[in-house]
GROMACS .gro file of C-alpha atoms in nm:
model
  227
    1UNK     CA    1  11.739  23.820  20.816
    2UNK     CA    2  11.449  23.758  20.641
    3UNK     CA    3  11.587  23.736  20.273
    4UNK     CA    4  11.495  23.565  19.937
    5UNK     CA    5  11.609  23.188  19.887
    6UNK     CA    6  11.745  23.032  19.655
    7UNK     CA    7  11.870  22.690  19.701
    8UNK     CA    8  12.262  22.601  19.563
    9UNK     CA    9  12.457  22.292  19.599
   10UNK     CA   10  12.734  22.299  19.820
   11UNK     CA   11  13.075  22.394  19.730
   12UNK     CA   12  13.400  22.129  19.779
   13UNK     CA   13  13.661  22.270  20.000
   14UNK     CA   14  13.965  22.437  19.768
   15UNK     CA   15  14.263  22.280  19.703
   16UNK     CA   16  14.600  22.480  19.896
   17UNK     CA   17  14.395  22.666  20.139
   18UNK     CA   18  14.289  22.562  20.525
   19UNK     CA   19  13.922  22.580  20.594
   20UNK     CA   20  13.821  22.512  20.988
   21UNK     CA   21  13.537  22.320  20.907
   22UNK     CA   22  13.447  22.043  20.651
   23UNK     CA   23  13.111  21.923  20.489
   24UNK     CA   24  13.057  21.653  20.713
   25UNK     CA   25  13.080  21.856  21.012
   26UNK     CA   26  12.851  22.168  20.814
   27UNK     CA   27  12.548  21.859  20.787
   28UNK     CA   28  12.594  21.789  21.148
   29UNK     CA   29  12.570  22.143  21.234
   30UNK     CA   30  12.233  22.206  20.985
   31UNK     CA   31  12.095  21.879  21.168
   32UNK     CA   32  12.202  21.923  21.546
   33UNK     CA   33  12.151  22.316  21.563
   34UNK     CA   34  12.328  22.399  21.883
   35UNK     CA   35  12.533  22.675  21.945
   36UNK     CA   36  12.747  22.777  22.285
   37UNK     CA   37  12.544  23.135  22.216
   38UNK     CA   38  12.225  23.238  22.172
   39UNK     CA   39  12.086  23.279  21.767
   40UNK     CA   40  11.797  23.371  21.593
   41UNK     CA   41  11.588  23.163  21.337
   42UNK     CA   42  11.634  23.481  21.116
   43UNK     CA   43  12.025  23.519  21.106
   44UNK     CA   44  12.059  23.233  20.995
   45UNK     CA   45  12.061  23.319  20.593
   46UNK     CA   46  12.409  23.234  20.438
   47UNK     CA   47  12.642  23.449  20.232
   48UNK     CA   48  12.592  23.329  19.865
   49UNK     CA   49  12.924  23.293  19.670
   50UNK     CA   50  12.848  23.540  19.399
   51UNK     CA   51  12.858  23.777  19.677
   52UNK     CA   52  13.209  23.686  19.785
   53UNK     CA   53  13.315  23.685  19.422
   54UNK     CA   54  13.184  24.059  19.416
   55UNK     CA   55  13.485  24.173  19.708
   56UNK     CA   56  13.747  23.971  19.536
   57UNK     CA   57  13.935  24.244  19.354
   58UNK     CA   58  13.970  24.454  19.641
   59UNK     CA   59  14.011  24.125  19.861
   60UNK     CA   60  14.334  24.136  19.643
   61UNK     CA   61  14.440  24.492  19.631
   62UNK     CA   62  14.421  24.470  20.010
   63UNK     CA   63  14.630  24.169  19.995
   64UNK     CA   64  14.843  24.266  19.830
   65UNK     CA   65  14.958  24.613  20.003
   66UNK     CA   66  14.926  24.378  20.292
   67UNK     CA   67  15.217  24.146  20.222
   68UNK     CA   68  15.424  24.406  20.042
   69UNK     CA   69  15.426  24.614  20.375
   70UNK     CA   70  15.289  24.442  20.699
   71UNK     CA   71  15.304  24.099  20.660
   72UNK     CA   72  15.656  23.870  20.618
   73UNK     CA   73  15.553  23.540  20.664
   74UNK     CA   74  15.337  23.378  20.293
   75UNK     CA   75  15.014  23.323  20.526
   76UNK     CA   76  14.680  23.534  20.507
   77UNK     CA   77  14.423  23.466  20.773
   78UNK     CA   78  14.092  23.581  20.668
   79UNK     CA   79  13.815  23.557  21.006
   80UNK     CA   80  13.464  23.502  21.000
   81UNK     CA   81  13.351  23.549  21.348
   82UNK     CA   82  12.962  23.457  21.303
   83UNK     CA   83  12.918  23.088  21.229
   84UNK     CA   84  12.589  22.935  21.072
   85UNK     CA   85  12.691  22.594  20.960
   86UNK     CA   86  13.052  22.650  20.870
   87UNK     CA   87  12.962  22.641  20.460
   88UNK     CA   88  13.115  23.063  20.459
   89UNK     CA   89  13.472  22.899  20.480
   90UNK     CA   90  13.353  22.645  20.206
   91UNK     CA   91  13.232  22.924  19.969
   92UNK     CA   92  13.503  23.153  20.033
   93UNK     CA   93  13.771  22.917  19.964
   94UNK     CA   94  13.602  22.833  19.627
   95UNK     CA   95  13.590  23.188  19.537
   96UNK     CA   96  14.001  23.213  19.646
   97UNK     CA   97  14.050  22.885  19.456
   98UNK     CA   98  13.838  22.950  19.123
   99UNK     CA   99  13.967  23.319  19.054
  100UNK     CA  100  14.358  23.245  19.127
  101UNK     CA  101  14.540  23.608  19.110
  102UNK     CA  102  14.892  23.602  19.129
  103UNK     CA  103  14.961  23.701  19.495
  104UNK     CA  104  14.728  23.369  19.536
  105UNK     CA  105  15.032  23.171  19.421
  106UNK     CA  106  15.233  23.274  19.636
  107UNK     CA  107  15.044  23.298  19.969
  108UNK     CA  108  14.835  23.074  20.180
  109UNK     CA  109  14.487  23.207  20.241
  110UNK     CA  110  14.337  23.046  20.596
  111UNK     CA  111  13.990  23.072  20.679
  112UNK     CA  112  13.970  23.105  21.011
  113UNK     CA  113  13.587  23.038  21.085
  114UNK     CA  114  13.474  22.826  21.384
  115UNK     CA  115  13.169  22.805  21.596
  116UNK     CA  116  13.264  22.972  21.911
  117UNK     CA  117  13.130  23.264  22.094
  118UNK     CA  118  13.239  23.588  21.933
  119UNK     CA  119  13.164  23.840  22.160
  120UNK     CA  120  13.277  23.617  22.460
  121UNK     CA  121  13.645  23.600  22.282
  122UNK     CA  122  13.602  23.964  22.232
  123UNK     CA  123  13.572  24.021  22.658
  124UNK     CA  124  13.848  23.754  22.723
  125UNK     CA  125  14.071  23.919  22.449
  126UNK     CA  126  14.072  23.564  22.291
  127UNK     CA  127  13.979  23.645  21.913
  128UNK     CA  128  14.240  23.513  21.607
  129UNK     CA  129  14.536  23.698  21.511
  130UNK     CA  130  14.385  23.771  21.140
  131UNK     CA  131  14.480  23.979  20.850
  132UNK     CA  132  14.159  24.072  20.706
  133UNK     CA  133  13.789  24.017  20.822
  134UNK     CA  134  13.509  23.916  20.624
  135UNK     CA  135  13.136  23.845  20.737
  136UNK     CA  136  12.767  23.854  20.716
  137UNK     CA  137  12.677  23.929  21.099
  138UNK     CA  138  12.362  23.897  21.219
  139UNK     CA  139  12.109  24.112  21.187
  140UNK     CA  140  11.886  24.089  21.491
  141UNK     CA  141  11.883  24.293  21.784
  142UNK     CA  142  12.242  24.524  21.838
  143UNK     CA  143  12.470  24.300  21.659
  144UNK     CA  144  12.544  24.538  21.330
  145UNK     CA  145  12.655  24.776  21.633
  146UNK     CA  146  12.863  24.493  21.784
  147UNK     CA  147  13.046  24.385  21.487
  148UNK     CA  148  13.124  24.754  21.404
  149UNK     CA  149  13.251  24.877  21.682
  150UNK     CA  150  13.504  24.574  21.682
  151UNK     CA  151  13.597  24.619  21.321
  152UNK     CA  152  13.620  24.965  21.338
  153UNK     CA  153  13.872  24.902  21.648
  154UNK     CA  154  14.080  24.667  21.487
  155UNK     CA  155  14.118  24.892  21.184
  156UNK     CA  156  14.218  25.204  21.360
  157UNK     CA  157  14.462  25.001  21.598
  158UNK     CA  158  14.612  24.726  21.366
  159UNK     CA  159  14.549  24.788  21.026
  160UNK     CA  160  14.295  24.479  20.974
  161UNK     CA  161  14.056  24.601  20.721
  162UNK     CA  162  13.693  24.454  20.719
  163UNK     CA  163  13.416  24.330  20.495
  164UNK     CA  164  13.049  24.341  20.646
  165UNK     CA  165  12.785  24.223  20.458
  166UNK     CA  166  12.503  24.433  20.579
  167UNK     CA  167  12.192  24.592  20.464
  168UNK     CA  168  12.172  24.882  20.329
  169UNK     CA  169  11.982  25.086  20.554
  170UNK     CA  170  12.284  25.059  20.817
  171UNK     CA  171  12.472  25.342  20.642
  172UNK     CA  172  12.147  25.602  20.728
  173UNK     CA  173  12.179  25.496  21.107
  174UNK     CA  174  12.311  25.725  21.336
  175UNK     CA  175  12.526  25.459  21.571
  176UNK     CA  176  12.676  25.466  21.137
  177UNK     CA  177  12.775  25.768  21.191
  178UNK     CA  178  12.918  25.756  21.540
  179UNK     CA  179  13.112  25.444  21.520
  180UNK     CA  180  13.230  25.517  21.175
  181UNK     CA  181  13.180  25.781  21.003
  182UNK     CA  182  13.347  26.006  21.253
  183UNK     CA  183  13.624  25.824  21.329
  184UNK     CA  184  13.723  25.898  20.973
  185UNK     CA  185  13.691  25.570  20.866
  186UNK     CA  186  13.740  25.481  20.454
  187UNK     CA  187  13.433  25.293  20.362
  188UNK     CA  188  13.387  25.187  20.007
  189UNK     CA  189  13.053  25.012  19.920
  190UNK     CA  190  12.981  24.736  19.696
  191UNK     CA  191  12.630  24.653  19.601
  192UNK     CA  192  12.484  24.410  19.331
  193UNK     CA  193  12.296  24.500  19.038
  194UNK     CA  194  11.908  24.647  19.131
  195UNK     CA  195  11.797  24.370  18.921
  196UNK     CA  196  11.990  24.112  19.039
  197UNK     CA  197  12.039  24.132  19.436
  198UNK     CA  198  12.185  23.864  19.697
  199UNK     CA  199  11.998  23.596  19.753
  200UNK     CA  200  12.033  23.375  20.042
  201UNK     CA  201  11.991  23.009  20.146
  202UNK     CA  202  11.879  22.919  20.531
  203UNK     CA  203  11.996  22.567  20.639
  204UNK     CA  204  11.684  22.441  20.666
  205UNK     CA  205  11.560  22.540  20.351
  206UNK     CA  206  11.265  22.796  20.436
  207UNK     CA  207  11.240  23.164  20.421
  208UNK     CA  208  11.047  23.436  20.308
  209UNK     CA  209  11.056  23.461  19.882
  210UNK     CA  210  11.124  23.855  19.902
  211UNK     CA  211  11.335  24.054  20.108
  212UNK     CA  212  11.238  24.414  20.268
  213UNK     CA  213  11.612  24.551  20.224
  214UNK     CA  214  11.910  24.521  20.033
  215UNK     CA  215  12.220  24.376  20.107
  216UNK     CA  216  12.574  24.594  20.030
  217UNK     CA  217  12.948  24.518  20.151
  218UNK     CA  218  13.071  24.736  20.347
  219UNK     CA  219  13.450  24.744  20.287
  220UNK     CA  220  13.653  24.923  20.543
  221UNK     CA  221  13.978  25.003  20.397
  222UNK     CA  222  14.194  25.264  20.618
  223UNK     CA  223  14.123  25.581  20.831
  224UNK     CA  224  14.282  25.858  20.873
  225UNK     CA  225  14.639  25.886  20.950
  226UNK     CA  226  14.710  25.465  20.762
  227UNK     CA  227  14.696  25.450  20.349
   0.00000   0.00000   0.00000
């Protein structure tokens, strides 16, 4: 993902919610670099808050019809499959935290966000039992593919809505079309002003100052036959 950077200070881990990962352990990860899978220099640009803060409202409308009819127990688990350096969890949280609604006072919103190998949990059947999922995958080689056909899965077979952050260009792309598009899936997307799109950090602090796409959520709600 070759996208613009801008450099932010880290955010501190929310008060009431349950992030896998903690700052120490993000700075190891930024210094050490080693993964049980194989990555890419260029997937490596992290979500930006503001981006996070962009989903919220639906975040919450999903939430919310969530609890009301699926969900008995007063804990959300939210997944992030791709890890970087664990900061998504971090950033997330702070969004949860800063813009308390009031099914946030009343539920427990878990992060569930850890370094392992997605698509390896995927074969073994071994991925999180998880509400909703939200993540930037990587953009390299077939993984846009990967993730969707996973979400798109999950959301047809138990009701777990997802959040990609992906360029734009994906929704012209005819495996787009196949994987979701005619399975009747409800996509809503959210995209930031012209003027003012995503910008992205890399760990190590380098990166190309423009990027050649932008960025929009896609926010897979139901599909046919679930509300």
């Amino acid at each position: 993902k070759r996208r613009k950077i801008k450099q932010t200070k880290s955010q501190p881990d929310a008060v009431g919610t349950s992030p896998t990962t903690n700052e120490g352990e993000q700075q190891n990860e930024r210094k050490t670099g080693k993964y049980p899978y194989p990555t890419d220099y260029n997937d490596h640009f992290e979500t930006p808050q503001r981006a996070y803060e962009d989903i919220l409202p639906i975040i919450g409308y999903v939430l919310k019809k969530k609890i009301n009819r699926y969900i008995s127990q007063s804990d959300v688990t939210i997944y992030d499959p791709y890890f970087c350096t664990g900061r998504a969890a971090t950033l997330l949280n702070a969004t949860f935290e800063q813009h308390t609604t009031g099914n946030k006072r009343h539920t427990n919103i878990r992060i569930q966000h850890e370094k392992r190998d997605f698509y390896q949990d995927v074969r073994q059947n071994n991925t999180p039992q998880y509400d909703i999922l939200v993540t930037n995958p990587p953009y390299s080689g077939d993984h846009k593919e990967r993730c969707l056909e996973y979400v798109v899965d999950q959301l047809k077979n138990n009701q777990r809505p997802f959040f990609l952050l992906m360029p734009n260009y994906v929704a012209s792309k005819e495996y787009f079309r196949k994987i979701v598009l005619e399975e009747k899936i409800q996509v809503v997307f959210i995209t930031p002003s012209s003027k003012h799109p995503y910008e992205y950090d890399h760990p190590e602090g380098t990166g190309h100052e423009t990027s050649p796409f932008a960025s929009v959520w896609f926010c897979g709600l139901s599909c046919t036959g679930h509300e």
